[in-house]
Amino acid sequence: MILKSSDQPMRYWNKFTRIIYYLLNARNYKYLDFKSAVLFSVRVTGKKYITVKRNSMVQRQGWLLAVKIDEHEPEIIIEENCAIGDFSHIVAVRSVHIEKSVLMANKVYISDNLHSYEDISRPVIDQPVVFKAKVRIGSGAWIGENVCIIGASIGKNSVIGANSVVTADIPDYCIAVGCPARVIKKFDQELNKWVSVK
């Protein structure tokens, strides 16, 4: 992409705000790389449990929430070269690990937990949050718009189609869609091409 002269002020403004954010917040994070970008409009709760590595960006109006609910310390790890879309919501009570070069569209929800609901004599809002399973998003994965991932992991270079709900692990090199998400294509290493899954 060729940067036009009219784009220069915005480029420098973005760099300026990134530096200011880093200076104001880095000491509060578990780790915040100088060359990462968490926009000021992102709500961040539990910074001391959150890592954002080099060249990763968390875009507008997102929410990173790492909360301790038991003896285990939570962690959110966003590795290098990740793009987290606008309005995305990532919650960990134990572990959400986003590996390198993950592309995430807008309005994605990722959580390793859920509200318990078993006690029908109490409103769900009054019941505790419970850990479901650790979440790992494999390197090179692409997560589409409005996807929900709850207590499940996504394999390396896999694709999750828009509006899917993932509650079970998706293997490496797969395309999954639907609610609940199911694998519709996988990469066949022997044929060296993507093949449909029936």
PDB file of N, CA and C in Angstrom, residues 12 21 40 59 71 97 100-101 125 141 151 155 160 164:
ATOM      1  N   TYR A  12       1.099   9.588  12.019  1.00  0.00           N
ATOM      2  CA  TYR A  12       1.862  10.092  13.157  1.00  0.00           C
ATOM      3  C   TYR A  12       0.997  10.209  14.403  1.00  0.00           C
ATOM      4  N   TYR A  21      -0.209   5.633  25.255  1.00  0.00           N
ATOM      5  CA  TYR A  21      -0.864   4.512  25.944  1.00  0.00           C
ATOM      6  C   TYR A  21       0.176   3.630  26.625  1.00  0.00           C
ATOM      7  N   PHE A  40      -7.131   3.347  23.173  1.00  0.00           N
ATOM      8  CA  PHE A  40      -7.622   3.912  24.429  1.00  0.00           C
ATOM      9  C   PHE A  40      -9.069   3.537  24.708  1.00  0.00           C
ATOM     10  N   GLN A  59      -8.263  -3.504  18.723  1.00  0.00           N
ATOM     11  CA  GLN A  59      -8.894  -2.342  18.112  1.00  0.00           C
ATOM     12  C   GLN A  59     -10.081  -1.821  18.922  1.00  0.00           C
ATOM     13  N   GLU A  71      -8.235 -20.235  43.208  1.00  0.00           N
ATOM     14  CA  GLU A  71      -6.798 -20.199  43.532  1.00  0.00           C
ATOM     15  C   GLU A  71      -5.904 -20.063  42.309  1.00  0.00           C
ATOM     16  N   HIS A  97      -5.172 -18.102  25.261  1.00  0.00           N
ATOM     17  CA  HIS A  97      -3.865 -17.903  24.625  1.00  0.00           C
ATOM     18  C   HIS A  97      -4.074 -17.781  23.117  1.00  0.00           C
ATOM     19  N   LYS A 100       0.597 -16.634  17.500  1.00  0.00           N
ATOM     20  CA  LYS A 100       1.094 -15.642  16.550  1.00  0.00           C
ATOM     21  C   LYS A 100       0.219 -15.520  15.302  1.00  0.00           C
ATOM     22  N   SER A 101       0.130 -14.277  14.805  1.00  0.00           N
ATOM     23  CA  SER A 101      -0.465 -13.969  13.496  1.00  0.00           C
ATOM     24  C   SER A 101      -1.905 -14.442  13.356  1.00  0.00           C
ATOM     25  N   ILE A 125     -27.872 -14.552  37.079  1.00  0.00           N
ATOM     26  CA  ILE A 125     -26.963 -13.456  37.433  1.00  0.00           C
ATOM     27  C   ILE A 125     -26.390 -13.612  38.841  1.00  0.00           C
ATOM     28  N   ALA A 141      -4.565 -18.572  12.537  1.00  0.00           N
ATOM     29  CA  ALA A 141      -6.011 -18.787  12.417  1.00  0.00           C
ATOM     30  C   ALA A 141      -6.727 -17.497  12.014  1.00  0.00           C
ATOM     31  N   GLY A 151     -14.701 -22.043  25.788  1.00  0.00           N
ATOM     32  CA  GLY A 151     -14.057 -23.235  26.328  1.00  0.00           C
ATOM     33  C   GLY A 151     -13.622 -24.206  25.267  1.00  0.00           C
ATOM     34  N   GLY A 155      -7.400 -24.807  15.913  1.00  0.00           N
ATOM     35  CA  GLY A 155      -6.111 -25.270  15.426  1.00  0.00           C
ATOM     36  C   GLY A 155      -5.371 -24.263  14.571  1.00  0.00           C
ATOM     37  N   ILE A 160     -12.696 -19.960  11.098  1.00  0.00           N
ATOM     38  CA  ILE A 160     -14.021 -20.087  11.692  1.00  0.00           C
ATOM     39  C   ILE A 160     -14.931 -19.078  11.016  1.00  0.00           C
ATOM     40  N   SER A 164     -20.444 -18.148  13.777  1.00  0.00           N
ATOM     41  CA  SER A 164     -20.339 -19.505  14.316  1.00  0.00           C
ATOM     42  C   SER A 164     -20.203 -19.481  15.837  1.00  0.00           C
TER      43      SER A 164
END
